Coordinates of N, CA, C and O in Angstrom, one line a residue:
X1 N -14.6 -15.4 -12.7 CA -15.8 -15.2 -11.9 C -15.7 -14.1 -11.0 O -14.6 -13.9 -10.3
X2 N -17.0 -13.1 -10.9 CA -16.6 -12.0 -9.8 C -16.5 -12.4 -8.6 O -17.1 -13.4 -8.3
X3 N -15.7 -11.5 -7.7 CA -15.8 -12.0 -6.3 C -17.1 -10.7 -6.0 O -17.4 -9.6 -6.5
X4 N -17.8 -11.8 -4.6 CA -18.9 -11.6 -4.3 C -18.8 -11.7 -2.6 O -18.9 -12.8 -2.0
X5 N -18.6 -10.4 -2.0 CA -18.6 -10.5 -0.4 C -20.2 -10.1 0.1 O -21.0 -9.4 -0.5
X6 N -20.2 -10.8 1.4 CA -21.7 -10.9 1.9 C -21.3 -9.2 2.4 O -20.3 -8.6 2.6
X7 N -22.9 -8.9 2.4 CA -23.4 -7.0 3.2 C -22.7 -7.1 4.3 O -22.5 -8.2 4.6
X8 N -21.9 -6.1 5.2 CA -21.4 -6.2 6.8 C -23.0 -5.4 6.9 O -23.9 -5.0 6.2
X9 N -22.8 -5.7 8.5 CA -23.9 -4.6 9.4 C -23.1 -3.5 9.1 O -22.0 -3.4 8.5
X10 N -24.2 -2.4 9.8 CA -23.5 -1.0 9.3 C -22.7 -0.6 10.7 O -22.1 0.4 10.7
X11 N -22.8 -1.2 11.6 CA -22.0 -1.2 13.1 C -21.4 -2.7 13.4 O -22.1 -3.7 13.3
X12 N -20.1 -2.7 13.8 CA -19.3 -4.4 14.2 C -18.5 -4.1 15.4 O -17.6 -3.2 15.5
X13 N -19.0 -5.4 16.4 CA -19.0 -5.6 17.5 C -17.4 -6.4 17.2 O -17.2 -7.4 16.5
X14 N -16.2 -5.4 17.9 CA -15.0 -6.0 17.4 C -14.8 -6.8 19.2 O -13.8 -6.8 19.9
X15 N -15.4 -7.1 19.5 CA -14.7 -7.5 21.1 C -15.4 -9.1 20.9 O -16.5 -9.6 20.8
X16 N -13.9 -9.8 21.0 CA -14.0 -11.1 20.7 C -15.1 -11.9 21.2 O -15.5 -12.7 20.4
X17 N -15.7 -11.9 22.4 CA -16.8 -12.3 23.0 C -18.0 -12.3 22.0 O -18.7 -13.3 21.8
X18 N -18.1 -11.0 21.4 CA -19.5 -11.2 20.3 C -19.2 -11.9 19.1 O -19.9 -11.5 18.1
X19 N -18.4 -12.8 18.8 CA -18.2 -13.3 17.2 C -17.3 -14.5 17.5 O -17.4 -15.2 16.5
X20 N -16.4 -15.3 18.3 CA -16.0 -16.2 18.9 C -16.8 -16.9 19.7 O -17.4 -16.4 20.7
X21 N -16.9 -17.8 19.5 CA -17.6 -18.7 21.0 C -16.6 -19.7 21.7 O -17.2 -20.7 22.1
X22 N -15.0 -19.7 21.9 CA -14.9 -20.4 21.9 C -13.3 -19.8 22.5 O -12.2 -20.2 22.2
X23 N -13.6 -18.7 23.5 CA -12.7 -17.3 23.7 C -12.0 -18.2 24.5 O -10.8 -17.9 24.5
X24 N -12.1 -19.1 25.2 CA -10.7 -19.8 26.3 C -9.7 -20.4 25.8 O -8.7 -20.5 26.4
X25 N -10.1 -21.1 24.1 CA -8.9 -21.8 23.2 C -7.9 -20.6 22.8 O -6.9 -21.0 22.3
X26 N -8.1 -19.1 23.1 CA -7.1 -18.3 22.3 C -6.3 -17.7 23.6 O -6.6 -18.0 24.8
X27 N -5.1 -16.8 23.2 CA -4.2 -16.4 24.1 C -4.9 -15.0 23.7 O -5.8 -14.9 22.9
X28 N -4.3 -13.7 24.6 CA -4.9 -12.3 23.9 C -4.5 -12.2 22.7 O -5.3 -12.0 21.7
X29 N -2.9 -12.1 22.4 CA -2.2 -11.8 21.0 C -3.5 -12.1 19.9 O -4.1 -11.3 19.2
X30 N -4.0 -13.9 20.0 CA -4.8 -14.4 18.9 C -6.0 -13.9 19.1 O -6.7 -14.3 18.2
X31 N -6.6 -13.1 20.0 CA -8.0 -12.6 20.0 C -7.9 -11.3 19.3 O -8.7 -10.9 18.4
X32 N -6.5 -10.7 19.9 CA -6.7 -9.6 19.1 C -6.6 -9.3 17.4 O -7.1 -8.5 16.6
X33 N -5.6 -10.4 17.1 CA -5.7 -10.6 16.0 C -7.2 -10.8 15.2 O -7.8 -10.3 14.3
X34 N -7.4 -11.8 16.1 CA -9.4 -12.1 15.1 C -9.9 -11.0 15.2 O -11.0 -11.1 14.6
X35 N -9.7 -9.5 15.8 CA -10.8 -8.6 16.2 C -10.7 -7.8 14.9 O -11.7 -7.4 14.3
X36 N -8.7 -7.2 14.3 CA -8.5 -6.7 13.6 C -8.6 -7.8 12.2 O -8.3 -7.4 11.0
X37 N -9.0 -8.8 12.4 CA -9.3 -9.6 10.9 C -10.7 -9.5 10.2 O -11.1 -9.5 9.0
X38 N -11.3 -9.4 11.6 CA -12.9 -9.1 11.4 C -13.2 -7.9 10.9 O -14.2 -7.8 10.2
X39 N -12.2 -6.6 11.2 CA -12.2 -5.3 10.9 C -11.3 -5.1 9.6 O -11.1 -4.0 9.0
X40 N -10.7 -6.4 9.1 CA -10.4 -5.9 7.5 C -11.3 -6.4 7.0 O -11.6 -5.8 6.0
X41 N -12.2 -7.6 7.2 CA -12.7 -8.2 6.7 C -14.1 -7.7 6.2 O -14.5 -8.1 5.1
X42 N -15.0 -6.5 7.3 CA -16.4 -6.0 7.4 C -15.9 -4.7 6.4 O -16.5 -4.4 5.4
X43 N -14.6 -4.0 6.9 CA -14.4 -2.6 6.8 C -14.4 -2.9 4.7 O -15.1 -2.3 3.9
X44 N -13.4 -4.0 4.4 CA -12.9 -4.4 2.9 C -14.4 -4.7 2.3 O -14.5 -4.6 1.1
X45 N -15.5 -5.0 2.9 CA -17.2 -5.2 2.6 C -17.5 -4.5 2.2 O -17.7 -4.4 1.0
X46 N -17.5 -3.4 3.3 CA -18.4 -2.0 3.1 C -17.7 -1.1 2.0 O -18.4 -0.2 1.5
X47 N -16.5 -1.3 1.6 CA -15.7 -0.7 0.8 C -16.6 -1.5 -0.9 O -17.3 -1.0 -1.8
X48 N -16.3 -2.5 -0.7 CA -16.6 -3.5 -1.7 C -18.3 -3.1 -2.0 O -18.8 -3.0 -3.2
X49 N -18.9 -2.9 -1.1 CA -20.7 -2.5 -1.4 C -20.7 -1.3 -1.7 O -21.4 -1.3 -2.7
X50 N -20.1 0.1 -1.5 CA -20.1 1.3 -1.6 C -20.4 2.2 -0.2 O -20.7 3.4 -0.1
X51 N -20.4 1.2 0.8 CA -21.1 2.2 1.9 C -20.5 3.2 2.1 O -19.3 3.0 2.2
X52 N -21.1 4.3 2.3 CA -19.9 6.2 2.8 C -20.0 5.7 4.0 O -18.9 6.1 4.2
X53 N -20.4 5.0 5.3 CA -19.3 5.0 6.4 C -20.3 3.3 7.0 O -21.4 2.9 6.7
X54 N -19.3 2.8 7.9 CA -19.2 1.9 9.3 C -18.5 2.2 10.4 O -17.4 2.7 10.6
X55 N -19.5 1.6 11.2 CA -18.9 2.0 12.6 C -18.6 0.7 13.1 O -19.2 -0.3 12.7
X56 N -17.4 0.4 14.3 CA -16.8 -0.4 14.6 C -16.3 -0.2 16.3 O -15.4 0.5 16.8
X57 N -17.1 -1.1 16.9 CA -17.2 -0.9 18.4 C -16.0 -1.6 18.8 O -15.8 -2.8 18.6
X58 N -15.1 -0.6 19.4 CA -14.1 -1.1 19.9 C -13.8 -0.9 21.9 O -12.8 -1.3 22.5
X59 N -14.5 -0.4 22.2 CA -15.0 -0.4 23.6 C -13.6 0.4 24.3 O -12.7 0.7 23.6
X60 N -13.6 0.6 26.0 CA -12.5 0.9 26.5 C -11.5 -0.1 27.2 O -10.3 -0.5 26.9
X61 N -12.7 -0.6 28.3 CA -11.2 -1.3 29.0 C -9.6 -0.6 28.7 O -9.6 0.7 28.7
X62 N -7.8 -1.4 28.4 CA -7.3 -1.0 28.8 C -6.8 -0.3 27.3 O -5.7 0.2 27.3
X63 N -7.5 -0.3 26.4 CA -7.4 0.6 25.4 C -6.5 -0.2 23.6 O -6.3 0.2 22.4
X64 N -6.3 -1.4 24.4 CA -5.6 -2.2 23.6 C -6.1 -2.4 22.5 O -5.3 -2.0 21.6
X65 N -7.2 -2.8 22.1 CA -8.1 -3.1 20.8 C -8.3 -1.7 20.2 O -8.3 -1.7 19.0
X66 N -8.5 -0.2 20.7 CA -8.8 0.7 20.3 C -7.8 1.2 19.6 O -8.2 1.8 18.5
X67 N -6.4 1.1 20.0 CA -5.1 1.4 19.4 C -4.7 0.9 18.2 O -4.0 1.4 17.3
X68 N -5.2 -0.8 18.3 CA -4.8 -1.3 17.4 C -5.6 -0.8 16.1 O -5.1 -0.2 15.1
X69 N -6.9 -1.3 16.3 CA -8.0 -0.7 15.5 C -7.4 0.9 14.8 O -7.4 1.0 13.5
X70 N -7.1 1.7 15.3 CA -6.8 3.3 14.5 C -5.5 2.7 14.2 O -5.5 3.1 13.0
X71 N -4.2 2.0 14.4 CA -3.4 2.1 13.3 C -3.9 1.3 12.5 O -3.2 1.6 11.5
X72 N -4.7 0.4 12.2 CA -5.2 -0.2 11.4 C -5.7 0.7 10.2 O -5.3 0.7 9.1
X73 N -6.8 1.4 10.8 CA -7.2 2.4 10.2 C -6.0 3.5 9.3 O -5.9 3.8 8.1
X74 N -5.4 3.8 10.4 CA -4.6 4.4 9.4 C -3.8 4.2 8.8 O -3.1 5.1 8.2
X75 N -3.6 3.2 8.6 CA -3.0 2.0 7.0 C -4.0 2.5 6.3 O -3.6 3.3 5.5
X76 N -5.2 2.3 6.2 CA -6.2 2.3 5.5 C -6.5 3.6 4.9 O -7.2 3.7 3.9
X77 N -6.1 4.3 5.4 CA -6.3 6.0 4.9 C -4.4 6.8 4.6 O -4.2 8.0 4.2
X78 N -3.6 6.0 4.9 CA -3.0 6.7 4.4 C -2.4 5.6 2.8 O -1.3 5.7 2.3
X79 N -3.1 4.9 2.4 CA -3.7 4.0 1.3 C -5.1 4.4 0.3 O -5.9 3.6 -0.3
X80 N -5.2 5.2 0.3 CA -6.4 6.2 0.1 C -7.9 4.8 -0.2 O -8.6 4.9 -1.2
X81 N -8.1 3.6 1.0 CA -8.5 3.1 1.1 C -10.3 4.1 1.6 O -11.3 4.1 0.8
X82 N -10.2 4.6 2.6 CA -11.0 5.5 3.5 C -10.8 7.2 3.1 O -10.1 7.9 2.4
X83 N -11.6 7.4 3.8 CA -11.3 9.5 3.5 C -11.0 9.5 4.9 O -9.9 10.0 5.1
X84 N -11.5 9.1 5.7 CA -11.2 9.4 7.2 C -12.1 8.9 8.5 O -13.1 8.3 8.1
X85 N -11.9 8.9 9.8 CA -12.3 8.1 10.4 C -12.2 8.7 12.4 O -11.2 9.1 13.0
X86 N -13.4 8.6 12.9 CA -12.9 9.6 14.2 C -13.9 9.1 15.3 O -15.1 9.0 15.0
X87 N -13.4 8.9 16.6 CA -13.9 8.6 17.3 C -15.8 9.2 17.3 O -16.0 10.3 16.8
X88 N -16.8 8.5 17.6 CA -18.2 8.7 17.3 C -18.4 9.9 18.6 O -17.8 9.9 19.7
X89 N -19.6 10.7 18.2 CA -20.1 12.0 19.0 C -20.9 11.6 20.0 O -20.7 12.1 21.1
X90 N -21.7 10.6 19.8 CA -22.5 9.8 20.9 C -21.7 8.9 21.7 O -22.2 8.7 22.9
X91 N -20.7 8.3 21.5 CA -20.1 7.4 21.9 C -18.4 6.9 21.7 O -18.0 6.3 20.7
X92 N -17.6 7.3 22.8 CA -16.3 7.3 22.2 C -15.7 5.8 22.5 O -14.5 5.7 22.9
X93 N -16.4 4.7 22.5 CA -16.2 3.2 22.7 C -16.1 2.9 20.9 O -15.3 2.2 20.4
X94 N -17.1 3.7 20.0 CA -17.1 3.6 18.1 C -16.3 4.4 17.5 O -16.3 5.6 17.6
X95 N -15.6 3.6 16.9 CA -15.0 4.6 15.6 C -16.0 4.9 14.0 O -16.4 4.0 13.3
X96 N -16.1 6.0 13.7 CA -16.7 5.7 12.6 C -15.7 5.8 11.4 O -14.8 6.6 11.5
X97 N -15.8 5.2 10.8 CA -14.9 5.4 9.3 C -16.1 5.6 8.6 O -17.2 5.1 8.6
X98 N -15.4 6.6 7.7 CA -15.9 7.0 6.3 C -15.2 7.0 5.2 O -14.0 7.5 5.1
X99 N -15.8 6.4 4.3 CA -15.4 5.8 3.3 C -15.1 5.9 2.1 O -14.2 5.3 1.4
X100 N -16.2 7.3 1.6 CA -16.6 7.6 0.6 C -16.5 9.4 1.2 O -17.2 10.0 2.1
X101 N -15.5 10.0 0.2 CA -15.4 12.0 0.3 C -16.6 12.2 0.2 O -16.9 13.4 0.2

């Protein structure tokens, strides 16, 4: 049977507050893990639908989720998963990844 992943949005809110409800049962280690699970999870979508790019709000504060997020990414591109991926022009809190050369 084919596997069949639901559409992502074409922008994902990686900051545990927007997709957890329930942020006081976790330690940070486990938040940040759910943030980068969410971002294999949406990014492996959009890949799976064909989308040429998503963006993925990873905000500032102390930079922790942002860091993780781009080595993530760059597993992902140097896996010729992505073509490439760079902080957004309007907004340097988004990464956009593109997906498709």
């Amino acid at each position: 049977m084919p596997r069949s992943l639901p559409k992502p949005p074409r922008e994902v809110d990686l900051h545990a507050d927007a997709f957890l409800s329930d942020l006081d049962t976790y330690d940070t280690d486990e938040l940040l893990a759910a943030s980068i699970d969410l971002l294999r999870d949406q990014l492996d979508a959009a890949i799976y639908w064909g989308y040429n790019e998503i963006r993925f709000v990873h905000g500032r504060g102390k930079g922790v989720l942002k860091q993780a997020v781009y080595e993530e990414l760059s597993y992902y591109k140097q896996h010729g998963a992505i073509a490439r991926y760079y902080p957004s022009y309007h907004n340097e809190d988004i990464v956009v990844v593109v997906i498709g050369l």
